[in-house]
Backbone as a ProteinNet text record, in pm:
[ID]
protein_1_A
[PRIMARY]
MLAGSGTNRRLCRFGRFGRVTPSGARLVSRRISLLLMSAPKLPNYLRAYRKRAGLSQADVSWLLGTRSGTKVSRYERWNRQASLRTAFAYEVIFGAPARELFDGTYHEVERATEKRIADLTRRLSATPANRATARKLAVLHGIHHVSADSAIHTP
[TERTIARY]
29527.2	29638.2	29742	29864.7	29971.2	29977	30020.7	30025.3	30118.2	30222.2	30318.1	30290.4	30183	30156.1	30119.3	30148.7	30119.9	29972.1	29888.6	29744.4	29697.8	29747.3	29708	29752.8	29871.6	29920.4	29827.9	29776.8	29687.9	29550.5	29507.1	29370.2	29353.3	29453	29436.1	29463.8	29395.5	29397.3	29536.8	29570.2	29703.2	29752.7	29874.5	29927.7	30019.4	30015.8	30116.2	30104.2	29992	29978.2	29992.2	30015.2	30036.6	29914.7	29906.8	29798.9	29685.5	29579.5	29463.7	29429.1	29381.8	29329.3	29179.6	29115.6	28969.9	28893.2	28926.9	28855.5	28892.5	29014	29058	28984.5	28952.6	28880	28742.5	28675	28542.7	28552.9	28655.7	28674.7	28703.2	28789.1	28819.7	28694.6	28618	28494.7	28398.2	28384.1	28294.8	28345.1	28476.7	28533.2	28511.7	28533.5	28513	28366.8	28276.1	28132.7	28093	28142.6	28110.5	28166.2	28286.4	28348.5	28269	28227.8	28154	28015.6	27953.7	27820.7	27824.7	27932.6	27939.3	28004.5	28077.9	28148	28051.9	28073	27990.2	28018.3	27916.5	27929.9	28006.2	28089.8	28161.2	28065.2	28088.8	28001	27996.2	28110.7	28111.8	28224.4	28216.6	28316.2	28381.7	28393.6	28445.9	28590.8	28672.8	28814.7	28829.7	28754.4	28762.6	28723.4	28616.1	28573.4	28675.7	28731.9	28832.2	28955	29002.9	29120.8	29093.8	28975.9	28939.8	28937.7	28895.6	28890.7	29028.4	29125.8	29260.1	29272.1	29183.2	29184.9	29253	29318.3	29377.2	29272.6	29302.5	29210.6	29199.6	29309.5	29306.7	29215.9	29221.2	29134.1	28986.8	28951.7	28812.9	28772	28863.7	28835.4	28799.1	28873.8	28846.7	28708.1	28677.1	28546.7	28431.8	28457.3	28354.7	28341.3	28440.3	28437.4	28493.6	28579.9	28643.7	28788.2	28851.8	28984.8	29099	29082.3	29191.9	29136	29226.2	29186.1	29152.2	29164.3	29138.6	28996.3	28897.8	28758.7	28739.1	28799.3	28787.4	28843.4	28958.1	29018.4	28925.9	28866.3	28774.7	28650.8	28598.8	28484.4	28524.8	28639.8	28685.5	28714.6	28764.2	28798	28681.2	28565.7	28442.4	28451.5	28539.8	28550.4	28455.8	28397	28304.6	28193.4	28070.5	27956.6	27927.1	27912.8	27887.1	27746.3	27734.3	27602.3	27531.3	27405.6	27329	27387.4	27425.9	27486.8	27616.7	27697.4	27824.5	27799.3	27701.6	27668.5	27625.5	27545.3	27502.8	27621.6	27712.9	27832.7	27916.5	27932.6	28004.8	27934.5	27802.6	27725	27755.3	27762.4	27793.3	27937	28030.6	28172.3	28197.7	28143.2	28174	28069.7	27957.5	27854.9	27791.3	27786.6	27726.2	27625.3	27514.6	27413.9	27472.4	27426.9	27472.8	27447.4	27339.3	27306.5	27419.4	27481.6	27592.2	27722.2	27746	27867.6	27870.9	27754.5	27742.6	27662	27698.8	27620.3	27600.3	27704.6	27692.4	27602.9	27619.2	27535.3	27390.3	27368.8	27232.8	27166.6	27238	27179.4	27155.5	27239.8	27219.2	27090.9	27073.1	26952.3	26830	26844	26732.9	26685.5	26779.6	26743	26673	26726.3	26666	26525.4	26508.1	26377.7	26277.3	26320.1	26230.4	26186.2	26274.7	26238.6	26131.8	26148.9	26048.8	25916.4	25921.6	25798.8	25724.6	25798.1	25735.6	25677.1	25748.3	25698.6	25570.7	25570.6	25452.1	25335.4	25362.3	25256.8	25192.8	25275.6	25222.1	25139.3	25188.7	25115.3	24980.6	24980.8	24855.4	24758.2	24811.4	24724.9	24655.5	24713.4	24655.3	24548.9	24532.8	24433.7	24302.1	24191.9	24062.8	24070	24010	24013.7	23925.6	23979.3	23904.3	23971.1	23913.5	23963.7	24106.7	24139.1	24273.4	24377.8	24345.7	24438.5	24458.4	24349.6	24359.2	24448.7	24435.3	24517.7	24664.7	24692.4	24830.8	24891.6	24814.6	24864.8	24892.1	24807.5	24828.9	24957.4	24979.5	25101.8	25224.8	25219.5	25333.1	25359.6	25253.4	25267.5	25334.6	25295.4	25355.5	25502.4	25536.9	25677.3	25759.3	25707.6	25779.8	25806.1	25705.3	25723.3	25817.9	25815.4	25906.9	26049.8	26077.2	26214.4	26258.1	26166.8	26201.1	26233.7	26156.9	26183.3	26316.3	26350.9	26478.7	26594.3	26575.1	26681.5	26708.5	26605.3	26621.3	26700.2	26675	26737.6	26869.1	26910.1	27036.3	27150.8	27251.3	27361.7	27447.6
1430.3	1406.7	1319.6	1335.3	1254.9	1121.4	1017.6	883.1	875.2	955.1	945.5	1038.2	1116	1211.5	1140	1203.8	1144.6	1119.5	1208.7	1192.4	1065	1042.2	922.6	796.4	799.3	681.7	649.6	753.8	730.3	681.9	722.3	693.7	560.5	513.1	393.5	269	162.8	40.3	-19.7	-115.2	-173.7	-173.6	-215.2	-220	-103.4	-50.6	47.4	180.9	210.9	340	333.3	217.8	208.4	159.5	193.8	146.7	246.9	204	290.8	305.6	423	443.9	420.3	389.6	367.1	485.7	607	722.9	742.7	709.5	720.3	622.9	504.1	404.5	457	521.4	576.8	686.7	768.2	877.1	824.1	723.1	662.8	599.8	528.8	465.6	569.3	684.1	790.1	847.2	867.6	922.4	826.8	698.1	599	594	596.7	595	714.4	833.6	952.7	943.6	891.4	875.6	777.7	664.6	564	612.7	697.2	746.6	834.5	911.2	1001.7	937.6	830.4	767.2	681	674	583.8	439.6	356.8	218.2	137.7	46.3	-44.8	-155.7	-218.6	-328.8	-439.9	-469	-568.1	-536.5	-599.6	-579.8	-712.7	-800.7	-934.1	-931.5	-850.5	-844.3	-795.8	-693.9	-640.8	-747.9	-820.8	-926.4	-1038.9	-1075.3	-1182.3	-1142	-1018.6	-970.5	-964.9	-914.9	-905.7	-1044.3	-1145.4	-1282.1	-1348.4	-1286.4	-1343.2	-1461	-1468.9	-1579.7	-1538.1	-1632.9	-1606.5	-1632.8	-1590.1	-1618.9	-1769	-1841.1	-1987.3	-2049.7	-1996.6	-2046.9	-2028	-1907.5	-1878.3	-1962.4	-1979.1	-2062.5	-2204.4	-2258.4	-2393.3	-2397.8	-2296.1	-2291.8	-2276.9	-2208.4	-2192.4	-2317.5	-2406.4	-2528.2	-2509.9	-2410.7	-2389.7	-2438.1	-2448.9	-2509.3	-2415	-2285.6	-2192.4	-2058.9	-1972.4	-1841.1	-1744.4	-1788.7	-1699.9	-1645.3	-1730.9	-1684.1	-1585.9	-1614.7	-1526	-1388.6	-1388.1	-1261.9	-1187.4	-1258.9	-1195	-1139.4	-1211.1	-1158.3	-1030.8	-1035.2	-920.8	-798.5	-819.3	-707.1	-669.4	-728.2	-698.2	-735.1	-830.7	-878.7	-994.5	-1047.4	-1159.7	-1140.6	-1163.1	-1150	-1285.1	-1285	-1408.4	-1459.7	-1590.7	-1651.9	-1643.3	-1674.6	-1673.4	-1774.1	-1891.9	-1994.2	-1942.7	-1874.7	-1821.1	-1710.1	-1624.2	-1516.5	-1574.7	-1681	-1745.4	-1811.8	-1869.9	-1930.7	-1823.6	-1709	-1598.4	-1556.2	-1555.2	-1519.2	-1615.6	-1743.5	-1844.6	-1827.6	-1806.3	-1795.3	-1675.8	-1559.4	-1437.4	-1400.1	-1472.3	-1443.4	-1307	-1259.4	-1129.1	-1149.5	-1076.1	-1092.1	-1059.5	-1131	-1106.8	-961.9	-904.9	-764.7	-672.2	-704.9	-624.8	-653.9	-779	-817.2	-757.5	-751.5	-699.9	-570	-480.1	-359.7	-270.1	-242.1	-155.1	-216.1	-345.5	-415.4	-414.1	-435.9	-433.8	-298.2	-190	-57	-25.6	-75.1	-56.9	-127.7	-251.3	-327.4	-261.2	-213.2	-146.7	-23.7	60.6	181.5	145.4	47.4	7.2	-49.1	-128.3	-187.7	-80.1	15.9	124.5	206.9	225.3	297.7	220.7	88.3	7.2	4.8	6.4	12.9	143.5	253.6	383.2	383.3	324.7	317.1	233.4	117	31.3	99.2	169.2	242.1	345.8	420	519.8	452.5	340.6	269.4	220	160.9	108.6	220.8	332.2	445.5	503.4	485.4	538.2	445.6	325.6	230.7	247.2	196.3	205.2	132.9	193.9	138.6	14.7	-88.1	-208	-269.2	-376.2	-435.4	-487.3	-551.8	-606.4	-494.6	-387.8	-274.9	-208.8	-193.3	-132.8	-216.9	-349	-436.8	-425.5	-426.5	-413.1	-281.4	-173.2	-42.8	-41.3	-107.8	-115.1	-192	-302.2	-381.3	-299.3	-233.1	-151.7	-36.4	23.2	132	79.4	-39.8	-101.4	-134	-184.7	-214.9	-87.4	16.5	143.4	198.5	192.1	244.8	159	27.9	-60	-29.9	-15.8	11.3	152.5	248.4	383.9	384.1	309.5	301.6	234.5	129.5	61	149.4	234.5	325.9	429.7	470.3	566.9	506.1	378.5	315.2	247.9	243.8	181.8	267.6	207.6	287.7	346.1
-4257.1	-4167.7	-4236	-4198.7	-4254.7	-4184.5	-4259.9	-4203.5	-4083.2	-4078.9	-3970.8	-3854.7	-3857.3	-3750.5	-3621.7	-3510.1	-3380.2	-3358.8	-3408.6	-3393.4	-3461.3	-3580.3	-3653.6	-3581.5	-3521.6	-3449.7	-3332.9	-3265.3	-3151.8	-3196.3	-3315.9	-3357	-3427.7	-3497	-3578.8	-3497.8	-3531.9	-3455.3	-3447.4	-3526.1	-3527.3	-3669.7	-3688.6	-3823.8	-3848.8	-3967.2	-4006.8	-3934.8	-3869.3	-3803.5	-3651.6	-3594.3	-3450.2	-3374.9	-3245.2	-3157.9	-3149.9	-3083.4	-3068.2	-2920.9	-2885.2	-2750.7	-2756.2	-2643.6	-2646.8	-2705.5	-2665.5	-2720.7	-2867.2	-2903.1	-3041.9	-3132.2	-3079.6	-3159.5	-3196.7	-3100.9	-3130.7	-3235.2	-3225	-3320.2	-3460	-3468.9	-3598.8	-3656.6	-3572.9	-3618.7	-3674.3	-3605	-3653.3	-3784.3	-3795.7	-3919	-4035.9	-4012	-4117.5	-4156.5	-4058.1	-4087.5	-4172.4	-4136	-4213.7	-4354.7	-4367.1	-4497.8	-4583.4	-4524.2	-4599.7	-4639.5	-4556.3	-4589.1	-4713.1	-4730.1	-4843.2	-4965.4	-4946.2	-5057	-5138.3	-5271	-5350.1	-5309.9	-5319.5	-5277.8	-5382.8	-5334.9	-5424.2	-5465.1	-5579.8	-5619.5	-5514.4	-5452.3	-5345.2	-5248.3	-5132	-5026.8	-4990	-5087.6	-5063.5	-5016.4	-5078.5	-5041.3	-4897.3	-4860.3	-4724.1	-4621.9	-4648.3	-4556.6	-4551.4	-4667.3	-4671.1	-4590.8	-4611.9	-4540	-4389.7	-4353.1	-4211.6	-4147.1	-4224.7	-4172.9	-4172.6	-4238.8	-4244.1	-4338.5	-4436.4	-4531.8	-4662	-4726.6	-4857.2	-4964.6	-5086.4	-5196.3	-5217.9	-5197.7	-5211.3	-5105.4	-4982.8	-4875.3	-4912.6	-4956.4	-4992.3	-5112	-5206.6	-5323	-5280	-5186.6	-5135.3	-5071.2	-4991.2	-4923.9	-5022.8	-5133.8	-5237.9	-5323.8	-5316.5	-5395.9	-5535.9	-5553.8	-5683.7	-5677.1	-5793.5	-5800	-5766.6	-5793.6	-5766.7	-5719.3	-5678	-5630.7	-5742.9	-5867	-5980.9	-5978.4	-5955.3	-5950.4	-5836.2	-5721.7	-5606.1	-5642.5	-5707.7	-5751.4	-5846.2	-5938.2	-6033.9	-5965.1	-5864.6	-5789.7	-5716.8	-5651.7	-5572.4	-5658.6	-5779.1	-5867.3	-5958	-5936.6	-6010	-6157.6	-6190.8	-6328.6	-6354.7	-6250.7	-6263.7	-6162.6	-6206.2	-6116.4	-6052.3	-5922.2	-5848.6	-5877	-5887.1	-5900.8	-5766.1	-5765.6	-5641.3	-5542.3	-5591	-5504.5	-5442.7	-5523.6	-5473.9	-5373.1	-5399.2	-5305.3	-5170.5	-5173.6	-5048.9	-4979	-5056.7	-4996.4	-4926.5	-4990.8	-4927.3	-4798.3	-4800.3	-4681	-4566.8	-4597.4	-4496	-4446	-4538	-4502.3	-4410.9	-4446.2	-4371.9	-4267.5	-4263.9	-4164.2	-4181.2	-4304.7	-4335.1	-4447.4	-4445.3	-4550	-4688	-4788.7	-4926.4	-4965.8	-4915.9	-4945	-4898.6	-4787.3	-4735.2	-4810.4	-4841.7	-4913.7	-5054	-5117.6	-5254.4	-5252.1	-5163.1	-5135	-5256.7	-5329.6	-5446.8	-5552.3	-5574.7	-5671.9	-5626	-5496.2	-5442.3	-5468.7	-5439.7	-5457.7	-5605.2	-5691.6	-5835.9	-5880.1	-5834.6	-5866.9	-5804.4	-5681.6	-5613.4	-5691.2	-5734.9	-5810.5	-5941.3	-6013.8	-6141.1	-6119.9	-6014	-5985	-5944	-5862.4	-5822	-5942.8	-6038	-6160.6	-6238.5	-6247.7	-6317.4	-6241.5	-6107.9	-6027.7	-6058.4	-6062	-6092.4	-6233.3	-6329.7	-6467.5	-6476	-6410.6	-6412.6	-6341.3	-6234	-6162.4	-6254.3	-6328	-6422	-6531.5	-6584.6	-6690.1	-6640	-6519.4	-6464.4	-6428.8	-6381.9	-6346.1	-6468	-6586.1	-6709.4	-6767.8	-6711.7	-6762.8	-6687.1	-6743.5	-6672.9	-6537.7	-6437.6	-6301.6	-6291.1	-6230	-6194.7	-6071.5	-6020.8	-5897	-5911.4	-6022.8	-6044.6	-6051	-6123.3	-6133.9	-5997.6	-5922.5	-5789.4	-5698.3	-5706.8	-5624.2	-5664.1	-5794.7	-5842.3	-5795.2	-5806.4	-5763.2	-5612.3	-5533.9	-5388.7	-5357.5	-5429.1	-5408.1	-5446.2	-5562.7	-5606.4	-5510.3	-5459.1	-5362	-5234.6	-5189.7	-5071.1	-5091.8	-5209.8	-5240	-5237.3	-5297.9	-5304.3	-5164.7	-5076	-4940.6	-4858.8	-4878.8	-4806.7	-4848.4	-4976.8	-5022.2	-4981.2	-4979.4	-4935.1	-4786.3	-4706.4	-4562.6	-4536.1	-4610.2	-4588	-4629.4	-4728.2	-4770.2	-4663.1	-4590.9	-4482.3	-4367.7	-4336.2	-4221.1	-4253.4	-4380.1	-4416.6	-4367.6	-4298.9	-4245.9	-4356.2
[MASK]
+++++++++++++++++++++++++++++++++++++++++++++++++++++++++++++++++++++++++++++++++++++++++++++++++++++++++++++++++++++++++++++++++++++++++++++++++++++++++++

């Protein structure tokens, strides 16, 4: 649809496309959800959360305890990876889990870890069976099923 079409004006919330009707909001929400489900995940969604909160990069920088918005810009543009402390600070600032804020990075780490779990499972399965190996295989099997179940339920 074109940005200036009447349908778009009715469907989009506020801002450059106009107002939204209650039924239009549900339709836009469904369209965005469908689009996000098929789109590849971004490394992080920090800029979107910051904009939604109405904060500037300088504001977020102050909340993170840094001197300027430069680091915030680098985090948002994926030029710098946030430390664990910074990820937790973002979680506090935006009230969203770090896993959601850094969704693409999380899924990248998840895939790599699942591959290593499968590799270790194959290695252990090739060794002589004993109680320790059986326990390790049970733990690895449980981890694999937990991560597979969470992938099914992830929006």
